[in-house]
Amino acid sequence: MRFGIEFVPDTAFWQTVGHGILSEKYGFDFVWITDHFNNRNVYVILSLIANYTDRVYLGPGVTNPYLTHPAFIASSIASLDRVSGGRAVVGLGAGDRVTLGYLGVERKKPLRAIRECVEILRAFFRGERVSYQGEIFNVQSASISYKPLRKIPIYIGAQGPKMLALAAEIGDGILINASHPIDFRFAMEHIKKGLERAGKRKEDIDIAAYTSFSVDENPEKARKAAIPVVAFIAAGSPKIVLERHDIPEEAAESIREALKAGKFKEAFSQVTDDMIEAFTIYGTPEDCVRKVEELIDIGITQLVVGSPIGKRKRKAMKLISEHVIPKLKEEFRG
Ligand code: F42
């Protein structure tokens, strides 16, 4: 069992970098930094964290090939691998449709784009001169003048059935943006299909629960801290996810409208208990351990604790380090 942590670099540089450095001290194995063009740049943050850590793996969680060409992802990751002494990992996904929409970037054929991007990345990482004529990307006799220090694991962000299967087929790992057992049972069905297609075993890939996590000794504080994040998740969830959790589409739509209008208080006040249960792991450290155990039984091999983590991030990280990671490591050795 591995432990990762996600940070959204939307505050001062040194805050995210400080949290990244602390993650290593607190026993996390992976630091994932989200990638949105309107936040602090993901590779600047990752390089700074690399400079002050020795052990933790570092990667964008996730970048996308629409805004950043695969060649540029390859050179950024190879550079990160070198400055970190061999600790870079790639998190790759189709990209957030809303954020890409601000720039008029259309997410055309996402399955094809991800498959091609992975093939191009691997060729660059091997240090080859790359010629690749795909449906989406066309690379002609291009090379990068340095290689990463080691084979770079590629993780793919996935929630939909086809993307989950593709991620299992071609990825070294999968980052599943969900927190509830129902979603992971659904995911495992499709992951199995992808593994079969590739003749791979479950042990060949790292299946990560990229969760919304909120921990506090006082469960009510943990619950409250989760509400703003849950509002955004509910508003952004596709119909099939809402149906899976019996959340009325109109309820999510109403939150979406309020958020769009900048009426945050109104949006947060519409978050229901059902939404909080569906979209976050929250509570005391013991509550959180119990919920994660269920996900491990379903088949996850990495827990990523994501926003909000807790009302106060550092305090929550300490709680996870002292009461969640050791307990789960003891129960699930290896
Ligand atoms: N997105 C960001 O922009 N930044 C982040 O930091 C970020 C972090 C992140 C972490 C974990 C994670 O799981 C996702 C994360 N995302 C982030 C979101 C990510 O970029 C993707 O938007 C998300 O993972 C994609 O979700 P999805 O698995 O539902 O895939 C989408 C594309 C989808 O619709 N999938 C369908 C499916 O069944 O899986 C398939 C769609 C399909 O069939 N498309 C056809 C095709 O050929 O590709 C045709 C469509 C066409 O073009 O007409």
Short mmCIF file of C-alpha atoms in Angstrom, two decimals, residues 165 168-169 188-202 204-205:
data_model
loop_
_atom_site.label_atom_id
_atom_site.label_comp_id
_atom_site.label_asym_id
_atom_site.label_seq_id
_atom_site.Cartn_x
_atom_site.Cartn_y
_atom_site.Cartn_z
CA ALA A 165 -10.13 0.33 -19.29
CA ALA A 168 -5.42 -0.26 -17.15
CA GLU A 169 -4.39 -1.40 -20.63
CA MET A 188 -12.68 -2.26 -10.96
CA GLU A 189 -15.07 -3.87 -13.47
CA HIS A 190 -13.67 -1.71 -16.25
CA ILE A 191 -10.08 -1.91 -15.07
CA LYS A 192 -10.37 -5.71 -15.32
CA LYS A 193 -11.45 -5.39 -18.97
CA GLY A 194 -8.42 -3.24 -19.79
CA LEU A 195 -6.03 -5.59 -18.02
CA GLU A 196 -7.45 -8.55 -19.92
CA ARG A 197 -7.06 -6.73 -23.21
CA ALA A 198 -3.36 -6.18 -22.48
CA GLY A 199 -2.71 -9.58 -20.89
CA LYS A 200 -1.68 -7.82 -17.68
CA ARG A 201 -2.30 -8.77 -14.06
CA LYS A 202 -3.73 -6.49 -11.39
CA ASP A 204 1.18 -4.87 -12.80
CA ILE A 205 -0.51 -1.53 -12.11
#
